[in-house]
Structure formats: structure tokens, C-alpha cells
């Protein structure tokens, strides 16, 4: 049985809300989509030069401290922008080096990427407590590596939606049924493609459809928040946005509208690290 927990919510608030910013810049186009043309890389540049400043201004306006998940390649390319994020008091989370999907990597290959990302973070003075996998995917070794390098939380998996839980290794057997290992000491703060701006808003030729109405996105995001407020005690609501996507003029206004709505209805805006620290084990 899954080992789940609840989040201790401050008095007067109802749901822990993290607006997680995956500041991938060019690395998402290279690492996930294999695109290196100047046209694709310019979209990553937009995220660094336009999207991040807009987000930092928005978060300052509403006194929000949140988590930026940043690949090492972004740190090494847009170092001053990353320093602006740190100066503003936001948490920084490990997010690979060049947004590499670890699914088919060997243990040794994946460890190299973990270490390379840690080294880039160290260059800007950060020792992360959390990890988010590029492409939200795992290899059979990912959990072992997170434990080895003493991460406190992960935010990559979808085994729950509004409750944190402890992930387990899975022995896959399609002839006799899968079996699970013991719960990890890592706390999983779950993500969801339903709470991500990229699939519906970012156009990829021959790939994602993108370009859908952000009114549709707003309604979905609000509906999930409303469910958490009305039906789930000690919930966490984990939104994922990308500066090159949410930073577009029409989308940043939509995000501000959502922030105002959640603020009026009991949101505790906080970092992933704070959600991890506020985790309380549930009795199963």
C-alpha cells in the first residue's frame, strides 16, 4: 500500500500551493526534443530574457516565494538570470544538466548527470534538497541515486495527485504482477500533466499540439484547486510552468488571475522544500 502523507497547512490557509518554475531555457529543446536550430533556441532565450523577469515581478507583487527547477546548462548559460532568482529568495531545485531524459540511461550515465547538475548548482552557491526529473521520467536507478546523494524530496512522479507520498522501487513483471519495494525516505511531491502549461500552450512541429485556449487551461487549473479546497485536507497543489511558455503576454495575465483567485480562497503559496518539511505521515 502506498505510504501517503498530509501537509501541515498554516492556520487560516487551506491548500499548500507551489508554482514550480521549470527554467529549462534552451536545454529542453536539445535534451528532450533534439532540436538545436537557432529558431528553437531563441524560444529558450525568450524564457531567460523575458519570461523570468516577468515571473519574478509577478511573484514579488504577490509576495510569493516558490521553487525554480533549473538544469545545469541553464545555470551555465544564463548565470546572471539565475543569480537574480536566488537574490529574490526563491528555492532552486536540481533538474538535470541539459534536460536529459534518464529513462534508458545506465546507473553510471545517470550518476554523471546528477553530479554534473550538482556541480553547476554549486557554482552559484546552491546545495539543493530537491530533485525534479527532466521530462518527468525515471530509470530503474533514479530513486537509488536520489537516496545516495541525500535528496530530501523528489517532484517528478504521478502516483498521487494532491497528497505527498513515499515512492517505491517497482519490480516490473507483466506475467505475474508487479511488486513494490519498501517506501523510500524520499518524499514525493507529485506532479501532473494536467497542471503543466507546456502540453497545451507550447507548439512543437510534429509533436505537441500546443496553442490551445488558455481559458480552457485556467478553468482546469481552477477546478483542480477547488477540489483540493473542498475535499482534501492537508493537500498540496503542484503547478508547473515554464518561463518561455507562461511568460508570454496572454499566459502571464492568466497566471496572475489564477494567483488572485487562489489567494482569495485559502492558498498557502510556498516552496517545495517547505512542503517537504511540512509533511506528516498518514496512518494507512
PDB file of C-alpha atoms in Angstrom:
ATOM      1  CA  UNK A   1       0.000   0.000   0.000  1.00  0.00           C
ATOM      2  CA  UNK A   2       1.246   3.479  -0.865  1.00  0.00           C
ATOM      3  CA  UNK A   3       2.626   5.416   2.105  1.00  0.00           C
ATOM      4  CA  UNK A   4       0.979   8.830   1.851  1.00  0.00           C
ATOM      5  CA  UNK A   5       1.106  11.916   4.000  1.00  0.00           C
ATOM      6  CA  UNK A   6      -0.539  15.252   4.504  1.00  0.00           C
ATOM      7  CA  UNK A   7       0.853  18.755   4.583  1.00  0.00           C
ATOM      8  CA  UNK A   8       0.613  20.852   7.745  1.00  0.00           C
ATOM      9  CA  UNK A   9      -1.189  23.941   6.499  1.00  0.00           C
ATOM     10  CA  UNK A  10      -0.764  27.247   8.369  1.00  0.00           C
ATOM     11  CA  UNK A  11      -3.793  28.475  10.250  1.00  0.00           C
ATOM     12  CA  UNK A  12      -6.190  30.373   8.023  1.00  0.00           C
ATOM     13  CA  UNK A  13      -4.998  28.594   4.857  1.00  0.00           C
ATOM     14  CA  UNK A  14      -6.478  25.540   3.125  1.00  0.00           C
ATOM     15  CA  UNK A  15      -4.079  24.191   0.468  1.00  0.00           C
ATOM     16  CA  UNK A  16      -0.298  24.278   0.020  1.00  0.00           C
ATOM     17  CA  UNK A  17       0.349  25.718  -3.462  1.00  0.00           C
ATOM     18  CA  UNK A  18       3.664  25.539  -5.271  1.00  0.00           C
ATOM     19  CA  UNK A  19       4.056  27.371  -8.558  1.00  0.00           C
ATOM     20  CA  UNK A  20       7.076  25.392  -9.702  1.00  0.00           C
ATOM     21  CA  UNK A  21       9.043  27.117 -12.455  1.00  0.00           C
ATOM     22  CA  UNK A  22      10.959  24.757 -14.745  1.00  0.00           C
ATOM     23  CA  UNK A  23      13.538  27.175 -16.134  1.00  0.00           C
ATOM     24  CA  UNK A  24      14.764  24.926 -18.943  1.00  0.00           C
ATOM     25  CA  UNK A  25      15.741  27.614 -21.485  1.00  0.00           C
ATOM     26  CA  UNK A  26      17.475  26.002 -24.477  1.00  0.00           C
ATOM     27  CA  UNK A  27      18.094  22.678 -22.753  1.00  0.00           C
ATOM     28  CA  UNK A  28      14.513  21.447 -23.162  1.00  0.00           C
ATOM     29  CA  UNK A  29      14.798  21.771 -26.940  1.00  0.00           C
ATOM     30  CA  UNK A  30      18.127  19.965 -27.028  1.00  0.00           C
ATOM     31  CA  UNK A  31      17.669  17.385 -24.278  1.00  0.00           C
ATOM     32  CA  UNK A  32      14.035  16.417 -24.853  1.00  0.00           C
ATOM     33  CA  UNK A  33      13.316  17.259 -28.488  1.00  0.00           C
ATOM     34  CA  UNK A  34      16.762  17.024 -30.083  1.00  0.00           C
ATOM     35  CA  UNK A  35      16.385  20.482 -31.609  1.00  0.00           C
ATOM     36  CA  UNK A  36      19.386  22.783 -31.900  1.00  0.00           C
ATOM     37  CA  UNK A  37      18.303  25.267 -34.564  1.00  0.00           C
ATOM     38  CA  UNK A  38      18.539  28.969 -33.701  1.00  0.00           C
ATOM     39  CA  UNK A  39      14.742  29.209 -34.014  1.00  0.00           C
ATOM     40  CA  UNK A  40      14.102  26.704 -31.206  1.00  0.00           C
ATOM     41  CA  UNK A  41      16.954  28.014 -29.062  1.00  0.00           C
ATOM     42  CA  UNK A  42      15.515  31.529 -29.351  1.00  0.00           C
ATOM     43  CA  UNK A  43      12.403  30.298 -27.545  1.00  0.00           C
ATOM     44  CA  UNK A  44      14.617  29.289 -24.646  1.00  0.00           C
ATOM     45  CA  UNK A  45      16.285  32.699 -24.825  1.00  0.00           C
ATOM     46  CA  UNK A  46      12.850  34.314 -24.524  1.00  0.00           C
ATOM     47  CA  UNK A  47      12.320  32.370 -21.312  1.00  0.00           C
ATOM     48  CA  UNK A  48      15.522  33.728 -19.800  1.00  0.00           C
ATOM     49  CA  UNK A  49      15.362  37.292 -21.079  1.00  0.00           C
ATOM     50  CA  UNK A  50      11.606  37.960 -20.918  1.00  0.00           C
ATOM     51  CA  UNK A  51       9.780  35.168 -19.086  1.00  0.00           C
ATOM     52  CA  UNK A  52      11.857  35.006 -15.908  1.00  0.00           C
ATOM     53  CA  UNK A  53      11.797  38.774 -15.256  1.00  0.00           C
ATOM     54  CA  UNK A  54       8.021  38.794 -15.741  1.00  0.00           C
ATOM     55  CA  UNK A  55       7.638  35.916 -13.290  1.00  0.00           C
ATOM     56  CA  UNK A  56       9.939  37.497 -10.712  1.00  0.00           C
ATOM     57  CA  UNK A  57       7.926  40.731 -10.895  1.00  0.00           C
ATOM     58  CA  UNK A  58       4.666  38.813 -10.539  1.00  0.00           C
ATOM     59  CA  UNK A  59       5.891  36.811  -7.557  1.00  0.00           C
ATOM     60  CA  UNK A  60       7.194  39.966  -5.885  1.00  0.00           C
ATOM     61  CA  UNK A  61       3.830  41.682  -6.404  1.00  0.00           C
ATOM     62  CA  UNK A  62       2.029  38.910  -4.504  1.00  0.00           C
ATOM     63  CA  UNK A  63       4.858  38.193  -2.034  1.00  0.00           C
ATOM     64  CA  UNK A  64       5.260  34.621  -3.292  1.00  0.00           C
ATOM     65  CA  UNK A  65       8.350  32.531  -2.668  1.00  0.00           C
ATOM     66  CA  UNK A  66       8.459  29.433  -4.831  1.00  0.00           C
ATOM     67  CA  UNK A  67      10.752  26.853  -6.442  1.00  0.00           C
ATOM     68  CA  UNK A  68      12.716  27.160  -9.681  1.00  0.00           C
ATOM     69  CA  UNK A  69      13.834  23.804 -11.130  1.00  0.00           C
ATOM     70  CA  UNK A  70      16.904  24.638 -13.186  1.00  0.00           C
ATOM     71  CA  UNK A  71      19.102  22.410 -15.377  1.00  0.00           C
ATOM     72  CA  UNK A  72      22.837  22.937 -15.040  1.00  0.00           C
ATOM     73  CA  UNK A  73      23.052  24.013 -18.686  1.00  0.00           C
ATOM     74  CA  UNK A  74      20.688  26.906 -17.949  1.00  0.00           C
ATOM     75  CA  UNK A  75      22.810  27.892 -14.945  1.00  0.00           C
ATOM     76  CA  UNK A  76      25.956  27.910 -17.067  1.00  0.00           C
ATOM     77  CA  UNK A  77      24.275  29.809 -19.936  1.00  0.00           C
ATOM     78  CA  UNK A  78      22.122  32.345 -18.063  1.00  0.00           C
ATOM     79  CA  UNK A  79      24.125  32.704 -14.873  1.00  0.00           C
ATOM     80  CA  UNK A  80      23.125  36.284 -14.071  1.00  0.00           C
ATOM     81  CA  UNK A  81      19.420  35.487 -14.503  1.00  0.00           C
ATOM     82  CA  UNK A  82      19.804  32.544 -12.131  1.00  0.00           C
ATOM     83  CA  UNK A  83      21.525  34.831  -9.624  1.00  0.00           C
ATOM     84  CA  UNK A  84      18.534  37.191  -9.864  1.00  0.00           C
ATOM     85  CA  UNK A  85      16.247  34.285  -8.955  1.00  0.00           C
ATOM     86  CA  UNK A  86      18.421  33.383  -5.963  1.00  0.00           C
ATOM     87  CA  UNK A  87      18.621  37.028  -4.863  1.00  0.00           C
ATOM     88  CA  UNK A  88      14.816  37.191  -4.886  1.00  0.00           C
ATOM     89  CA  UNK A  89      14.749  34.398  -2.292  1.00  0.00           C
ATOM     90  CA  UNK A  90      13.355  31.522  -4.331  1.00  0.00           C
ATOM     91  CA  UNK A  91      14.336  27.889  -3.822  1.00  0.00           C
ATOM     92  CA  UNK A  92      16.456  26.201  -6.515  1.00  0.00           C
ATOM     93  CA  UNK A  93      15.883  22.528  -7.336  1.00  0.00           C
ATOM     94  CA  UNK A  94      18.090  20.069  -9.285  1.00  0.00           C
ATOM     95  CA  UNK A  95      16.720  19.467 -12.794  1.00  0.00           C
ATOM     96  CA  UNK A  96      19.418  17.523 -14.616  1.00  0.00           C
ATOM     97  CA  UNK A  97      22.133  19.155 -16.675  1.00  0.00           C
ATOM     98  CA  UNK A  98      20.859  19.525 -20.269  1.00  0.00           C
ATOM     99  CA  UNK A  99      17.296  18.290 -19.629  1.00  0.00           C
ATOM    100  CA  UNK A 100      18.308  14.694 -20.332  1.00  0.00           C
ATOM    101  CA  UNK A 101      15.592  12.047 -20.047  1.00  0.00           C
ATOM    102  CA  UNK A 102      17.139   9.406 -17.726  1.00  0.00           C
ATOM    103  CA  UNK A 103      14.763   6.562 -18.617  1.00  0.00           C
ATOM    104  CA  UNK A 104      17.157   4.459 -20.665  1.00  0.00           C
ATOM    105  CA  UNK A 105      20.410   5.508 -19.018  1.00  0.00           C
ATOM    106  CA  UNK A 106      22.673   3.125 -17.159  1.00  0.00           C
ATOM    107  CA  UNK A 107      23.323   3.737 -13.475  1.00  0.00           C
ATOM    108  CA  UNK A 108      26.729   5.206 -14.333  1.00  0.00           C
ATOM    109  CA  UNK A 109      25.398   7.507 -17.060  1.00  0.00           C
ATOM    110  CA  UNK A 110      22.645   8.857 -14.846  1.00  0.00           C
ATOM    111  CA  UNK A 111      25.037   9.389 -11.939  1.00  0.00           C
ATOM    112  CA  UNK A 112      27.269  11.505 -14.182  1.00  0.00           C
ATOM    113  CA  UNK A 113      24.285  13.749 -14.982  1.00  0.00           C
ATOM    114  CA  UNK A 114      23.297  14.030 -11.314  1.00  0.00           C
ATOM    115  CA  UNK A 115      26.841  15.062 -10.397  1.00  0.00           C
ATOM    116  CA  UNK A 116      27.146  17.472 -13.317  1.00  0.00           C
ATOM    117  CA  UNK A 117      23.936  19.193 -12.247  1.00  0.00           C
ATOM    118  CA  UNK A 118      25.142  19.384  -8.640  1.00  0.00           C
ATOM    119  CA  UNK A 119      28.423  20.944  -9.769  1.00  0.00           C
ATOM    120  CA  UNK A 120      26.593  23.626 -11.772  1.00  0.00           C
ATOM    121  CA  UNK A 121      24.363  24.416  -8.789  1.00  0.00           C
ATOM    122  CA  UNK A 122      27.410  24.635  -6.526  1.00  0.00           C
ATOM    123  CA  UNK A 123      28.920  27.249  -8.846  1.00  0.00           C
ATOM    124  CA  UNK A 124      26.054  29.590  -7.917  1.00  0.00           C
ATOM    125  CA  UNK A 125      26.173  28.652  -4.242  1.00  0.00           C
ATOM    126  CA  UNK A 126      23.298  26.176  -4.127  1.00  0.00           C
ATOM    127  CA  UNK A 127      23.149  22.797  -2.407  1.00  0.00           C
ATOM    128  CA  UNK A 128      19.692  21.538  -3.425  1.00  0.00           C
ATOM    129  CA  UNK A 129      17.451  19.441  -1.198  1.00  0.00           C
ATOM    130  CA  UNK A 130      15.088  18.534  -4.036  1.00  0.00           C
ATOM    131  CA  UNK A 131      15.128  16.987  -7.492  1.00  0.00           C
ATOM    132  CA  UNK A 132      12.806  17.136 -10.474  1.00  0.00           C
ATOM    133  CA  UNK A 133      13.499  14.777 -13.350  1.00  0.00           C
ATOM    134  CA  UNK A 134      13.717  16.258 -16.838  1.00  0.00           C
ATOM    135  CA  UNK A 135      10.707  15.042 -18.822  1.00  0.00           C
ATOM    136  CA  UNK A 136       9.231  13.747 -15.542  1.00  0.00           C
ATOM    137  CA  UNK A 137      10.625  10.294 -16.120  1.00  0.00           C
ATOM    138  CA  UNK A 138      12.700   7.822 -14.156  1.00  0.00           C
ATOM    139  CA  UNK A 139      15.095   4.994 -14.815  1.00  0.00           C
ATOM    140  CA  UNK A 140      15.114   1.940 -12.538  1.00  0.00           C
ATOM    141  CA  UNK A 141      18.104   3.599 -10.816  1.00  0.00           C
ATOM    142  CA  UNK A 142      16.819   7.131 -10.240  1.00  0.00           C
ATOM    143  CA  UNK A 143      15.436   6.566  -6.766  1.00  0.00           C
ATOM    144  CA  UNK A 144      18.652   4.825  -5.642  1.00  0.00           C
ATOM    145  CA  UNK A 145      20.701   7.798  -6.855  1.00  0.00           C
ATOM    146  CA  UNK A 146      18.477  10.346  -5.115  1.00  0.00           C
ATOM    147  CA  UNK A 147      18.888   8.411  -1.888  1.00  0.00           C
ATOM    148  CA  UNK A 148      22.652   8.131  -2.403  1.00  0.00           C
ATOM    149  CA  UNK A 149      23.042  11.889  -2.818  1.00  0.00           C
ATOM    150  CA  UNK A 150      20.779  12.699   0.164  1.00  0.00           C
ATOM    151  CA  UNK A 151      17.929  14.466  -1.586  1.00  0.00           C
ATOM    152  CA  UNK A 152      15.030  15.131   0.755  1.00  0.00           C
ATOM    153  CA  UNK A 153      12.283  15.240  -1.847  1.00  0.00           C
ATOM    154  CA  UNK A 154      11.500  14.472  -5.469  1.00  0.00           C
ATOM    155  CA  UNK A 155       8.838  16.119  -7.627  1.00  0.00           C
ATOM    156  CA  UNK A 156       8.639  14.025 -10.804  1.00  0.00           C
ATOM    157  CA  UNK A 157       6.110  11.231 -10.298  1.00  0.00           C
ATOM    158  CA  UNK A 158       2.338  10.874 -10.527  1.00  0.00           C
ATOM    159  CA  UNK A 159       1.369   8.113  -8.093  1.00  0.00           C
ATOM    160  CA  UNK A 160      -0.906  10.567  -6.280  1.00  0.00           C
ATOM    161  CA  UNK A 161      -2.238  13.980  -7.148  1.00  0.00           C
ATOM    162  CA  UNK A 162      -2.947  16.076  -4.048  1.00  0.00           C
ATOM    163  CA  UNK A 163      -1.064  14.187  -1.330  1.00  0.00           C
ATOM    164  CA  UNK A 164       2.693  13.761  -0.954  1.00  0.00           C
ATOM    165  CA  UNK A 165       3.824  10.150  -0.629  1.00  0.00           C
ATOM    166  CA  UNK A 166       6.912   7.970  -0.366  1.00  0.00           C
ATOM    167  CA  UNK A 167       7.906   6.414  -3.711  1.00  0.00           C
ATOM    168  CA  UNK A 168       8.901   2.765  -4.033  1.00  0.00           C
ATOM    169  CA  UNK A 169      11.022   0.836  -6.481  1.00  0.00           C
ATOM    170  CA  UNK A 170       8.899  -1.308  -8.793  1.00  0.00           C
ATOM    171  CA  UNK A 171       9.828  -4.785  -9.979  1.00  0.00           C
ATOM    172  CA  UNK A 172       8.014  -4.996 -13.325  1.00  0.00           C
ATOM    173  CA  UNK A 173       6.600  -8.410 -14.216  1.00  0.00           C
ATOM    174  CA  UNK A 174       3.819  -8.485 -16.797  1.00  0.00           C
ATOM    175  CA  UNK A 175       3.387 -12.228 -16.422  1.00  0.00           C
ATOM    176  CA  UNK A 176       2.798 -12.385 -12.687  1.00  0.00           C
ATOM    177  CA  UNK A 177       2.112  -8.851 -11.491  1.00  0.00           C
ATOM    178  CA  UNK A 178       4.402  -6.078 -10.374  1.00  0.00           C
ATOM    179  CA  UNK A 179       5.854  -5.991  -6.869  1.00  0.00           C
ATOM    180  CA  UNK A 180       6.897  -2.957  -4.865  1.00  0.00           C
ATOM    181  CA  UNK A 181       9.895  -2.395  -2.647  1.00  0.00           C
ATOM    182  CA  UNK A 182       9.706  -0.599   0.706  1.00  0.00           C
ATOM    183  CA  UNK A 183       8.829   3.109   0.865  1.00  0.00           C
ATOM    184  CA  UNK A 184      11.794   5.406   0.359  1.00  0.00           C
ATOM    185  CA  UNK A 185      12.949   8.056   2.800  1.00  0.00           C
ATOM    186  CA  UNK A 186      12.488  10.455  -0.120  1.00  0.00           C
ATOM    187  CA  UNK A 187       9.221  12.392  -0.059  1.00  0.00           C
ATOM    188  CA  UNK A 188       7.451  12.532  -3.410  1.00  0.00           C
ATOM    189  CA  UNK A 189       5.618  15.814  -4.098  1.00  0.00           C
ATOM    190  CA  UNK A 190       3.558  14.705  -7.088  1.00  0.00           C
ATOM    191  CA  UNK A 191       3.204  16.483 -10.398  1.00  0.00           C
ATOM    192  CA  UNK A 192       0.605  16.170 -13.160  1.00  0.00           C
ATOM    193  CA  UNK A 193       0.466  16.912 -16.856  1.00  0.00           C
ATOM    194  CA  UNK A 194      -2.946  18.455 -16.141  1.00  0.00           C
ATOM    195  CA  UNK A 195      -1.143  21.101 -14.058  1.00  0.00           C
ATOM    196  CA  UNK A 196       1.551  21.919 -16.615  1.00  0.00           C
ATOM    197  CA  UNK A 197       1.483  24.774 -19.122  1.00  0.00           C
ATOM    198  CA  UNK A 198       3.737  23.175 -21.754  1.00  0.00           C
ATOM    199  CA  UNK A 199       1.495  20.485 -23.360  1.00  0.00           C
ATOM    200  CA  UNK A 200      -1.383  22.807 -24.234  1.00  0.00           C
ATOM    201  CA  UNK A 201       0.467  26.063 -24.844  1.00  0.00           C
ATOM    202  CA  UNK A 202       3.838  25.287 -26.459  1.00  0.00           C
ATOM    203  CA  UNK A 203       3.735  24.401 -30.149  1.00  0.00           C
ATOM    204  CA  UNK A 204       6.201  21.751 -31.306  1.00  0.00           C
ATOM    205  CA  UNK A 205       6.257  20.953 -35.025  1.00  0.00           C
ATOM    206  CA  UNK A 206       5.394  17.294 -35.485  1.00  0.00           C
ATOM    207  CA  UNK A 207       4.964  16.845 -31.741  1.00  0.00           C
ATOM    208  CA  UNK A 208       2.745  18.536 -29.172  1.00  0.00           C
ATOM    209  CA  UNK A 209      -0.354  20.256 -30.478  1.00  0.00           C
ATOM    210  CA  UNK A 210       0.002  23.376 -28.344  1.00  0.00           C
ATOM    211  CA  UNK A 211      -1.744  26.689 -28.924  1.00  0.00           C
ATOM    212  CA  UNK A 212      -4.957  25.782 -27.115  1.00  0.00           C
ATOM    213  CA  UNK A 213      -7.073  28.422 -25.418  1.00  0.00           C
ATOM    214  CA  UNK A 214      -5.630  29.451 -22.077  1.00  0.00           C
ATOM    215  CA  UNK A 215      -9.175  29.980 -20.854  1.00  0.00           C
ATOM    216  CA  UNK A 216      -9.500  26.206 -21.017  1.00  0.00           C
ATOM    217  CA  UNK A 217      -6.242  25.870 -19.063  1.00  0.00           C
ATOM    218  CA  UNK A 218      -7.396  28.365 -16.437  1.00  0.00           C
ATOM    219  CA  UNK A 219     -10.671  26.510 -15.922  1.00  0.00           C
ATOM    220  CA  UNK A 220      -8.867  23.198 -15.429  1.00  0.00           C
ATOM    221  CA  UNK A 221      -6.329  24.634 -13.009  1.00  0.00           C
ATOM    222  CA  UNK A 222      -9.040  26.385 -11.007  1.00  0.00           C
ATOM    223  CA  UNK A 223     -11.207  23.261 -10.907  1.00  0.00           C
ATOM    224  CA  UNK A 224      -8.385  21.134  -9.504  1.00  0.00           C
ATOM    225  CA  UNK A 225      -7.650  23.773  -6.870  1.00  0.00           C
ATOM    226  CA  UNK A 226     -11.343  23.959  -5.942  1.00  0.00           C
ATOM    227  CA  UNK A 227     -11.470  20.183  -5.464  1.00  0.00           C
ATOM    228  CA  UNK A 228      -8.455  20.327  -3.160  1.00  0.00           C
ATOM    229  CA  UNK A 229     -10.042  23.092  -1.077  1.00  0.00           C
ATOM    230  CA  UNK A 230     -13.403  21.385  -0.790  1.00  0.00           C
ATOM    231  CA  UNK A 231     -12.487  17.708  -0.472  1.00  0.00           C
ATOM    232  CA  UNK A 232      -8.851  17.151   0.555  1.00  0.00           C
ATOM    233  CA  UNK A 233      -7.440  18.023   3.967  1.00  0.00           C
ATOM    234  CA  UNK A 234      -3.725  18.778   4.022  1.00  0.00           C
ATOM    235  CA  UNK A 235      -3.448  18.887   0.234  1.00  0.00           C
ATOM    236  CA  UNK A 236      -0.630  20.113  -1.961  1.00  0.00           C
ATOM    237  CA  UNK A 237      -1.366  21.658  -5.349  1.00  0.00           C
ATOM    238  CA  UNK A 238       1.725  21.467  -7.560  1.00  0.00           C
ATOM    239  CA  UNK A 239       1.581  23.693 -10.620  1.00  0.00           C
ATOM    240  CA  UNK A 240       4.387  23.561 -13.184  1.00  0.00           C
ATOM    241  CA  UNK A 241       5.125  26.454 -15.517  1.00  0.00           C
ATOM    242  CA  UNK A 242       7.931  27.302 -17.932  1.00  0.00           C
ATOM    243  CA  UNK A 243       9.200  30.880 -18.403  1.00  0.00           C
ATOM    244  CA  UNK A 244       9.229  30.567 -22.192  1.00  0.00           C
ATOM    245  CA  UNK A 245       5.585  29.454 -22.086  1.00  0.00           C
ATOM    246  CA  UNK A 246       3.838  31.094 -19.128  1.00  0.00           C
ATOM    247  CA  UNK A 247       5.894  34.242 -19.726  1.00  0.00           C
ATOM    248  CA  UNK A 248       4.004  35.076 -22.932  1.00  0.00           C
ATOM    249  CA  UNK A 249       1.773  38.121 -22.503  1.00  0.00           C
ATOM    250  CA  UNK A 250      -1.562  36.294 -22.605  1.00  0.00           C
ATOM    251  CA  UNK A 251      -0.377  33.497 -20.292  1.00  0.00           C
ATOM    252  CA  UNK A 252       1.234  35.655 -17.608  1.00  0.00           C
ATOM    253  CA  UNK A 253      -2.061  37.515 -17.257  1.00  0.00           C
ATOM    254  CA  UNK A 254      -3.880  34.203 -16.920  1.00  0.00           C
ATOM    255  CA  UNK A 255      -1.458  33.110 -14.197  1.00  0.00           C
ATOM    256  CA  UNK A 256      -1.970  36.356 -12.292  1.00  0.00           C
ATOM    257  CA  UNK A 257      -5.734  35.838 -12.448  1.00  0.00           C
ATOM    258  CA  UNK A 258      -5.273  32.342 -11.017  1.00  0.00           C
ATOM    259  CA  UNK A 259      -2.973  33.620  -8.250  1.00  0.00           C
ATOM    260  CA  UNK A 260      -5.579  36.177  -7.213  1.00  0.00           C
ATOM    261  CA  UNK A 261      -8.290  33.520  -7.185  1.00  0.00           C
ATOM    262  CA  UNK A 262      -6.245  31.067  -5.131  1.00  0.00           C
ATOM    263  CA  UNK A 263      -5.105  33.800  -2.741  1.00  0.00           C
ATOM    264  CA  UNK A 264      -8.742  34.680  -2.054  1.00  0.00           C
ATOM    265  CA  UNK A 265      -9.639  31.026  -1.452  1.00  0.00           C
ATOM    266  CA  UNK A 266      -7.071  29.766   1.025  1.00  0.00           C
ATOM    267  CA  UNK A 267      -3.833  29.146  -0.884  1.00  0.00           C
ATOM    268  CA  UNK A 268      -0.589  28.918   1.062  1.00  0.00           C
ATOM    269  CA  UNK A 269       1.971  29.812  -1.605  1.00  0.00           C
ATOM    270  CA  UNK A 270       5.246  28.164  -0.695  1.00  0.00           C
ATOM    271  CA  UNK A 271       8.323  26.256  -1.865  1.00  0.00           C
ATOM    272  CA  UNK A 272       8.641  22.543  -2.477  1.00  0.00           C
ATOM    273  CA  UNK A 273      11.188  22.430   0.347  1.00  0.00           C
ATOM    274  CA  UNK A 274       8.642  23.904   2.763  1.00  0.00           C
ATOM    275  CA  UNK A 275       6.032  21.379   1.651  1.00  0.00           C
ATOM    276  CA  UNK A 276       8.572  18.631   2.262  1.00  0.00           C
ATOM    277  CA  UNK A 277       9.293  19.999   5.757  1.00  0.00           C
ATOM    278  CA  UNK A 278       5.564  20.179   6.498  1.00  0.00           C
ATOM    279  CA  UNK A 279       4.967  16.541   5.504  1.00  0.00           C
ATOM    280  CA  UNK A 280       3.188  14.399   8.085  1.00  0.00           C
ATOM    281  CA  UNK A 281       2.894  10.649   7.628  1.00  0.00           C
ATOM    282  CA  UNK A 282      -0.662   9.302   7.432  1.00  0.00           C
ATOM    283  CA  UNK A 283      -1.710   6.103   9.175  1.00  0.00           C
ATOM    284  CA  UNK A 284      -2.545   3.567   6.455  1.00  0.00           C
TER     285      UNK A 284
END
